[in-house]
Amino acid sequence: MTQDYFDRFFAGETLAASRLMSVVEAGGEEGEEVLNRLFPKVGSAYRIGVTGFTGAGKSTLVDAVSRRYRDAKKSVGVIAEDPSSPFTGGAILGDRVRMQQASDDGVFIRSIASRGSETGLSACATELADVLDAFGRDIIFLETIGIGQLEYRIRHIAHTTCVVVTPDAGDDVQSLKSGLMEVGEIFVVNKADRENAKRYADDLRSMIELRANSDWLPPVVETAGTSGEGIDELHDAIERHREYLSHDGRLEAKRAEALRNRMTLVADERLRKLFWENDYIRKKLDGMVDLVTAGKKSPYEAAREILEPFAINSRK
Ligand SMILES: Nc1nc2c(ncn2[C@@H]2O[C@H](COP(=O)(O)OP(=O)(O)O)[C@@H](O)[C@H]2O)c(=O)[nH]1
Ligand SMILES: [Mg+2]
């Protein structure tokens, strides 16, 4: 990666940003080098996570809310994890992607395919958000699918996490996964044009009140992404949460926690690799396989013995 790219990136050239994102997305040493170079410039963007199942209306909502920020002269970036065809749902967003290629209207959209591990995916979303942050975007939306462990991790990738749900017939709020309930700082009941939306939102409010355990009570906003209903309320709820975080060092604490989490994830990944590629460990493992196969040790005793030299702190 030549200096030229960084110069063009810091001069605000969209193509250079796309290029750096591709390098970061590819990972490896070159990607890390880019992140190291950009890191001093990372930290001023406000990150809004939007999570929920595919088809809930996340892209539609991100598009609508991002317009509010654009109207307020804020620059916007979007990182969207989209397993199907990116943004097919939102014709508006589709148009915008096309527009983007011709001119930068202040919204930079990048979709990432949901491949690889969940950890890899959320790390990648965070890293791409870092690039947009260094690029000077004021607001960054991170659209992720609320499945598996990912929903727990989104808390480390966004400042404000919005969980988007829909009042699907036959489903009641009890069926919402507790992972989603835990990460939501704002709940959005989208497709408010559906008949049972109101009741669904009220049930959700009662459930949230019962679970409330911090001085931020997550609001439930009813929206209809396609007609624009409730978009102002959603924007206001995000701004209220941002205001809440700006007091008592909450934002700084959240940022520190996220960075700690990131360091742990990166170190964890490397540690495993270092460990299993280490000659001593490989030989030890081979020897244990023989012993276990011969019935002389159980796999648990073997695993314990392999780890024994590293258990210094926990020895009694
Ligand atoms: N009826 C209704 N459809 C909506 C609403 N919001 C989004 N949709 C539609 O739901 C589909 C999925 O939306 P999309 O934003 O792509 O969902 P995502 O997968 O969560 O990003 C699209 O066809 C949207 O037009 C809404 O409020 N009401
Ligand atoms: Mg989407």
Tab-separated table of C-alpha atoms and ligand atoms in Angstrom:
chain	number	residue	atom	x	y	z
A	1	MET	CA	0.000	0.000	0.000
A	2	THR	CA	1.710	3.147	-1.174
A	3	GLN	CA	1.772	6.535	0.522
A	4	ASP	CA	-0.135	7.867	-2.450
A	5	TYR	CA	-3.234	5.914	-1.392
A	6	PHE	CA	-3.112	7.313	2.109
A	7	ASP	CA	-2.672	10.854	0.773
A	8	ARG	CA	-5.688	10.411	-1.479
A	9	PHE	CA	-7.631	8.815	1.363
A	10	PHE	CA	-6.954	11.716	3.711
A	11	ALA	CA	-7.795	14.139	0.925
A	12	GLY	CA	-11.263	12.566	0.997
A	13	GLU	CA	-11.153	10.552	-2.203
A	14	THR	CA	-13.886	7.921	-2.167
A	15	LEU	CA	-12.036	5.531	-4.446
A	16	ALA	CA	-9.043	5.493	-2.128
A	17	ALA	CA	-11.375	4.695	0.775
A	18	SER	CA	-12.870	1.786	-1.180
A	19	ARG	CA	-9.424	0.503	-1.949
A	20	LEU	CA	-8.261	0.677	1.674
A	21	MET	CA	-11.439	-1.098	2.744
A	22	SER	CA	-10.755	-3.922	0.324
A	23	VAL	CA	-7.264	-4.311	1.717
A	24	VAL	CA	-8.610	-4.347	5.265
A	25	GLU	CA	-11.320	-6.815	4.308
A	26	ALA	CA	-8.759	-9.165	2.784
A	27	GLY	CA	-7.016	-9.212	6.153
A	28	GLY	CA	-3.439	-10.360	6.547
A	29	GLU	CA	-0.427	-8.180	7.218
A	30	GLU	CA	-1.289	-5.572	4.649
A	31	GLY	CA	-4.714	-5.093	6.166
A	32	GLU	CA	-3.199	-4.756	9.596
A	33	GLU	CA	-0.703	-2.208	8.311
A	34	VAL	CA	-3.558	-0.072	6.982
A	35	LEU	CA	-5.402	-0.281	10.303
A	36	ASN	CA	-2.253	0.698	12.178
A	37	ARG	CA	-1.770	3.713	9.932
A	38	LEU	CA	-5.376	4.826	10.294
A	39	PHE	CA	-5.841	4.163	13.983
A	40	PRO	CA	-4.634	7.602	15.199
A	41	LYS	CA	-7.471	9.147	13.167
A	42	VAL	CA	-10.153	6.767	14.435
A	43	GLY	CA	-12.570	7.724	17.174
A	44	SER	CA	-14.708	10.686	16.210
A	45	ALA	CA	-17.516	8.967	14.314
A	46	TYR	CA	-20.743	8.011	16.021
A	47	ARG	CA	-21.594	4.360	15.367
A	48	ILE	CA	-25.144	3.145	15.190
A	49	GLY	CA	-25.723	-0.608	15.107
A	50	VAL	CA	-28.881	-1.906	13.483
A	51	THR	CA	-29.500	-5.569	14.049
A	52	GLY	CA	-32.347	-7.997	13.474
A	53	PHE	CA	-33.369	-10.794	11.166
A	54	THR	CA	-33.117	-10.656	7.401
A	55	GLY	CA	-36.185	-8.972	5.963
A	56	ALA	CA	-37.039	-7.054	9.137
A	57	GLY	CA	-36.450	-3.793	7.286
A	58	LYS	CA	-32.985	-2.813	8.517
A	59	SER	CA	-31.682	-1.492	5.191
A	60	THR	CA	-34.902	0.429	4.602
A	61	LEU	CA	-34.648	2.046	8.052
A	62	VAL	CA	-30.942	2.825	7.702
A	63	ASP	CA	-31.664	4.534	4.421
A	64	ALA	CA	-34.492	6.582	5.923
A	65	VAL	CA	-32.656	7.591	9.105
A	66	SER	CA	-29.469	8.396	7.234
A	67	ARG	CA	-31.448	11.000	5.278
A	68	ARG	CA	-32.204	12.787	8.552
A	69	TYR	CA	-28.502	12.976	9.272
A	70	ARG	CA	-27.757	14.121	5.734
A	71	ASP	CA	-30.369	16.857	6.139
A	72	ALA	CA	-28.472	17.945	9.240
A	73	LYS	CA	-25.307	18.147	7.111
A	74	LYS	CA	-23.680	15.096	8.648
A	75	SER	CA	-21.673	12.757	6.481
A	76	VAL	CA	-22.815	9.156	6.648
A	77	GLY	CA	-21.250	5.763	6.074
A	78	VAL	CA	-22.987	2.397	6.040
A	79	ILE	CA	-21.452	-1.015	6.597
A	80	ALA	CA	-24.039	-3.651	5.849
A	81	GLU	CA	-23.757	-7.336	6.328
A	82	ASP	CA	-26.040	-8.742	3.718
A	83	PRO	CA	-26.096	-12.433	2.935
A	84	SER	CA	-28.606	-12.335	0.133
A	85	SER	CA	-28.442	-9.745	-2.565
A	86	PRO	CA	-27.337	-6.527	-0.975
A	87	PHE	CA	-30.054	-3.930	-0.619
A	88	THR	CA	-32.519	-5.662	-2.914
A	89	GLY	CA	-35.186	-4.782	-0.386
A	90	GLY	CA	-34.647	-1.079	-0.543
A	91	ALA	CA	-34.963	0.139	-4.094
A	92	ILE	CA	-33.977	3.513	-2.713
A	93	LEU	CA	-30.731	2.157	-1.357
A	94	GLY	CA	-30.122	0.303	-4.586
A	95	ASP	CA	-30.465	3.572	-6.416
A	96	ARG	CA	-28.156	5.157	-3.976
A	97	VAL	CA	-25.495	2.539	-4.530
A	98	ARG	CA	-25.689	3.295	-8.208
A	99	MET	CA	-25.653	7.033	-7.580
A	100	GLN	CA	-22.659	6.563	-5.392
A	101	GLN	CA	-20.621	5.281	-8.264
A	102	ALA	CA	-21.203	8.504	-10.138
A	103	SER	CA	-21.011	10.980	-7.302
A	104	ASP	CA	-20.490	10.853	-3.602
A	105	ASP	CA	-23.650	12.266	-2.076
A	106	GLY	CA	-22.196	11.914	1.398
A	107	VAL	CA	-23.355	8.365	2.029
A	108	PHE	CA	-20.722	5.723	1.637
A	109	ILE	CA	-22.186	2.231	1.513
A	110	ARG	CA	-20.221	-0.931	1.778
A	111	SER	CA	-21.720	-4.370	2.031
A	112	ILE	CA	-19.875	-7.346	3.344
A	113	ALA	CA	-20.808	-10.886	2.519
A	114	SER	CA	-21.621	-12.987	5.531
A	115	ARG	CA	-18.916	-15.541	5.147
A	116	GLY	CA	-16.408	-16.907	7.587
A	117	SER	CA	-16.822	-17.014	11.305
A	118	GLU	CA	-19.127	-14.794	13.253
A	119	THR	CA	-16.122	-13.381	15.054
A	120	GLY	CA	-14.470	-12.648	11.730
A	121	LEU	CA	-17.579	-10.969	10.495
A	122	SER	CA	-18.057	-8.640	13.429
A	123	ALA	CA	-14.324	-7.888	13.495
A	124	CYS	CA	-14.462	-7.062	9.820
A	125	ALA	CA	-17.484	-4.784	10.291
A	126	THR	CA	-15.633	-2.967	13.065
A	127	GLU	CA	-12.494	-2.606	10.993
A	128	LEU	CA	-14.367	-1.284	7.978
A	129	ALA	CA	-16.143	1.148	10.290
A	130	ASP	CA	-12.706	2.246	11.508
A	131	VAL	CA	-11.718	3.048	7.927
A	132	LEU	CA	-14.878	5.143	7.449
A	133	ASP	CA	-14.239	6.783	10.802
A	134	ALA	CA	-10.700	7.774	9.793
A	135	PHE	CA	-12.143	8.917	6.477
A	136	GLY	CA	-14.104	11.489	8.456
A	137	ARG	CA	-17.661	10.162	8.310
A	138	ASP	CA	-19.715	11.683	11.151
A	139	ILE	CA	-22.238	8.885	11.423
A	140	ILE	CA	-21.633	5.215	10.680
A	141	PHE	CA	-24.444	2.683	10.493
A	142	LEU	CA	-23.546	-0.961	11.022
A	143	GLU	CA	-26.253	-3.250	9.750
A	144	THR	CA	-25.801	-6.774	11.063
A	145	ILE	CA	-27.951	-9.845	11.223
A	146	GLY	CA	-28.956	-10.832	14.720
A	147	ILE	CA	-28.001	-14.449	14.746
A	148	GLY	CA	-25.959	-16.583	17.088
A	149	GLN	CA	-23.173	-14.947	19.021
A	150	LEU	CA	-23.093	-11.968	16.744
A	151	GLU	CA	-25.772	-10.182	18.649
A	152	TYR	CA	-23.603	-10.159	21.764
A	153	ARG	CA	-20.707	-8.776	19.817
A	154	ILE	CA	-22.647	-5.928	18.289
A	155	ARG	CA	-22.544	-4.244	21.649
A	156	HIS	CA	-18.826	-3.756	21.058
A	157	ILE	CA	-19.123	-2.442	17.554
A	158	ALA	CA	-21.700	0.294	18.035
A	159	HIS	CA	-22.359	3.169	20.413
A	160	THR	CA	-26.103	2.830	20.057
A	161	THR	CA	-27.607	-0.530	19.152
A	162	CYS	CA	-31.050	-0.660	17.577
A	163	VAL	CA	-32.800	-4.026	17.450
A	164	VAL	CA	-35.349	-4.224	14.649
A	165	VAL	CA	-38.232	-6.654	15.037
A	166	THR	CA	-41.484	-7.166	13.160
A	167	PRO	CA	-44.916	-8.131	14.455
A	168	ASP	CA	-45.057	-11.399	12.613
A	169	ALA	CA	-48.309	-13.234	12.863
A	170	GLY	CA	-48.247	-15.978	15.446
A	171	ASP	CA	-45.130	-14.682	17.166
A	172	ASP	CA	-45.281	-13.020	20.523
A	173	VAL	CA	-42.571	-11.022	22.220
A	174	GLN	CA	-41.715	-13.958	24.477
A	175	SER	CA	-40.200	-15.680	21.484
A	176	LEU	CA	-37.583	-12.947	21.013
A	177	LYS	CA	-34.196	-14.386	21.743
A	178	SER	CA	-32.728	-13.169	24.985
A	179	GLY	CA	-29.526	-12.244	23.155
A	180	LEU	CA	-31.410	-9.687	21.118
A	181	MET	CA	-33.206	-8.420	24.208
A	182	GLU	CA	-29.919	-7.864	25.977
A	183	VAL	CA	-28.161	-5.858	23.306
A	184	GLY	CA	-31.038	-3.537	22.409
A	185	GLU	CA	-30.652	0.057	23.513
A	186	ILE	CA	-33.468	1.016	21.204
A	187	PHE	CA	-36.125	-1.396	19.959
A	188	VAL	CA	-37.784	-0.789	16.647
A	189	VAL	CA	-41.055	-2.483	15.783
A	190	ASN	CA	-40.970	-2.091	12.025
A	191	LYS	CA	-43.821	-2.823	9.610
A	192	ALA	CA	-46.119	-0.866	11.888
A	193	ASP	CA	-48.573	-0.985	9.010
A	194	ARG	CA	-49.300	-4.583	9.995
A	195	GLU	CA	-52.379	-5.047	12.080
A	196	ASN	CA	-50.958	-6.438	15.307
A	197	ALA	CA	-48.016	-4.014	15.447
A	198	LYS	CA	-49.449	-1.847	18.205
A	199	ARG	CA	-50.142	-4.755	20.544
A	200	TYR	CA	-46.739	-6.244	19.785
A	201	ALA	CA	-45.002	-2.956	20.635
A	202	ASP	CA	-46.977	-2.632	23.895
A	203	ASP	CA	-46.076	-6.190	24.906
A	204	LEU	CA	-42.449	-5.446	24.152
A	205	ARG	CA	-42.581	-2.298	26.296
A	206	SER	CA	-43.940	-4.270	29.245
A	207	MET	CA	-41.275	-6.907	28.832
A	208	ILE	CA	-38.505	-4.302	28.675
A	209	GLU	CA	-39.798	-2.589	31.804
A	210	LEU	CA	-39.700	-5.874	33.661
A	211	ARG	CA	-36.152	-6.542	32.588
A	212	ALA	CA	-34.893	-2.990	33.086
A	213	ASN	CA	-31.604	-3.028	34.946
A	214	SER	CA	-29.868	0.218	34.083
A	215	ASP	CA	-30.770	3.890	34.131
A	216	TRP	CA	-31.358	3.742	30.369
A	217	LEU	CA	-34.792	2.306	29.684
A	218	PRO	CA	-34.735	1.161	26.035
A	219	PRO	CA	-37.536	2.897	24.145
A	220	VAL	CA	-39.721	0.992	21.686
A	221	VAL	CA	-40.220	2.940	18.470
A	222	GLU	CA	-42.885	1.933	15.964
A	223	THR	CA	-41.906	2.505	12.353
A	224	ALA	CA	-43.022	1.764	8.844
A	225	GLY	CA	-39.769	1.976	6.967
A	226	THR	CA	-41.436	2.043	3.578
A	227	SER	CA	-43.782	4.960	4.306
A	228	GLY	CA	-41.427	6.879	6.582
A	229	GLU	CA	-43.722	6.655	9.601
A	230	GLY	CA	-41.818	6.827	12.876
A	231	ILE	CA	-38.480	7.701	11.290
A	232	ASP	CA	-38.255	11.049	13.104
A	233	GLU	CA	-38.995	9.239	16.378
A	234	LEU	CA	-36.262	6.707	15.672
A	235	HIS	CA	-33.774	9.437	14.846
A	236	ASP	CA	-34.736	11.266	18.065
A	237	ALA	CA	-34.400	8.095	20.134
A	238	ILE	CA	-30.879	7.555	18.752
A	239	GLU	CA	-29.974	11.148	19.580
A	240	ARG	CA	-31.377	10.780	23.097
A	241	HIS	CA	-29.239	7.709	23.668
A	242	ARG	CA	-26.226	9.532	22.322
A	243	GLU	CA	-26.949	12.385	24.729
A	244	TYR	CA	-27.279	9.872	27.576
A	245	LEU	CA	-23.886	8.361	26.720
A	246	SER	CA	-22.266	11.787	26.665
A	247	HIS	CA	-22.646	12.112	30.440
A	248	ASP	CA	-20.697	10.609	33.338
A	249	GLY	CA	-17.980	9.184	31.106
A	250	ARG	CA	-20.340	6.574	29.657
A	251	LEU	CA	-19.141	6.959	26.079
A	252	GLU	CA	-15.479	6.745	27.099
A	253	ALA	CA	-16.191	3.634	29.167
A	254	LYS	CA	-18.009	2.049	26.256
A	255	ARG	CA	-15.144	2.815	23.911
A	256	ALA	CA	-12.584	1.398	26.344
A	257	GLU	CA	-14.651	-1.756	26.756
A	258	ALA	CA	-14.920	-2.173	22.996
A	259	LEU	CA	-11.171	-1.728	22.549
A	260	ARG	CA	-10.463	-4.198	25.304
A	261	ASN	CA	-12.789	-6.662	23.597
A	262	ARG	CA	-11.049	-6.119	20.284
A	263	MET	CA	-7.579	-6.687	21.737
A	264	THR	CA	-8.809	-9.848	23.396
A	265	LEU	CA	-10.311	-11.163	20.167
A	266	VAL	CA	-7.200	-10.415	18.133
A	267	ALA	CA	-4.866	-11.893	20.747
A	268	ASP	CA	-7.123	-14.907	21.167
A	269	GLU	CA	-7.059	-15.721	17.481
A	270	ARG	CA	-3.284	-15.406	17.343
A	271	LEU	CA	-2.760	-17.352	20.490
A	272	ARG	CA	-4.584	-20.384	19.137
A	273	LYS	CA	-2.541	-20.284	15.958
A	274	LEU	CA	0.748	-19.873	17.822
A	275	PHE	CA	-0.184	-22.644	20.179
A	276	TRP	CA	-1.214	-25.346	17.724
A	277	GLU	CA	1.585	-24.535	15.314
A	278	ASN	CA	4.208	-24.787	18.014
A	279	ASP	CA	6.574	-27.767	17.553
A	280	TYR	CA	6.615	-28.764	21.192
A	281	ILE	CA	2.805	-28.745	21.395
A	282	ARG	CA	2.435	-30.729	18.169
A	283	LYS	CA	4.800	-33.420	19.397
A	284	LYS	CA	3.129	-33.479	22.768
A	285	LEU	CA	-0.255	-33.831	21.090
A	286	ASP	CA	0.961	-36.691	18.863
A	287	GLY	CA	2.303	-38.511	21.920
A	288	MET	CA	-0.993	-38.021	23.729
A	289	VAL	CA	-2.952	-39.389	20.779
A	290	ASP	CA	-0.987	-42.645	21.106
A	291	LEU	CA	-1.598	-42.827	24.851
A	292	VAL	CA	-5.295	-42.053	24.537
A	293	THR	CA	-5.736	-44.518	21.678
A	294	ALA	CA	-4.038	-47.206	23.747
A	295	GLY	CA	-6.484	-46.502	26.537
A	296	LYS	CA	-3.747	-45.339	28.936
A	297	LYS	CA	-5.196	-41.853	29.405
A	298	SER	CA	-8.557	-40.235	28.919
A	299	PRO	CA	-8.765	-37.296	26.461
A	300	TYR	CA	-9.432	-35.052	29.453
A	301	GLU	CA	-6.277	-36.109	31.286
A	302	ALA	CA	-4.348	-35.648	28.038
A	303	ALA	CA	-5.716	-32.134	27.441
A	304	ARG	CA	-4.909	-31.194	31.012
A	305	GLU	CA	-1.343	-32.439	30.603
A	306	ILE	CA	-0.833	-30.521	27.371
A	307	LEU	CA	-1.907	-27.333	29.097
A	308	GLU	CA	-0.046	-28.051	32.330
A	309	PRO	CA	3.005	-25.824	31.597
A	310	PHE	CA	0.682	-22.838	31.086
A	311	ALA	CA	-1.295	-23.283	34.261
A	312	ILE	CA	1.303	-21.614	36.507
A	313	ASN	CA	-1.097	-19.010	37.915
A	314	SER	CA	-3.836	-21.416	38.708
A	315	ARG	CA	-1.648	-23.976	40.494
A	316	LYS	CA	-2.576	-24.367	44.095
B	1	LIG	N1	-45.038	-3.692	4.874
B	1	LIG	C1	-43.837	-3.192	5.151
B	1	LIG	N2	-42.764	-3.630	4.468
B	1	LIG	C2	-41.550	-3.109	4.785
B	1	LIG	C3	-41.391	-2.136	5.795
B	1	LIG	N3	-40.063	-1.831	5.895
B	1	LIG	C4	-39.433	-2.586	4.978
B	1	LIG	N4	-40.319	-3.349	4.290
B	1	LIG	C5	-40.047	-4.304	3.223
B	1	LIG	O1	-39.455	-5.467	3.781
B	1	LIG	C6	-38.500	-6.027	2.883
B	1	LIG	C7	-37.147	-6.206	3.560
B	1	LIG	O2	-36.595	-4.925	3.856
B	1	LIG	P1	-35.024	-4.705	4.048
B	1	LIG	O3	-34.854	-3.272	4.448
B	1	LIG	O4	-34.264	-5.168	2.892
B	1	LIG	O5	-34.757	-5.672	5.291
B	1	LIG	P2	-33.351	-6.158	5.938
B	1	LIG	O6	-33.076	-7.520	5.415
B	1	LIG	O7	-33.630	-6.197	7.406
B	1	LIG	O8	-32.299	-5.162	5.576
B	1	LIG	C8	-38.462	-5.084	1.692
B	1	LIG	O9	-39.273	-5.603	0.678
B	1	LIG	C9	-39.017	-3.791	2.240
B	1	LIG	O10	-39.598	-2.996	1.230
B	1	LIG	C10	-42.571	-1.680	6.492
B	1	LIG	O11	-42.514	-0.858	7.388
B	1	LIG	N5	-43.751	-2.247	6.127
B	2	MG	MG	-30.440	-5.381	4.648
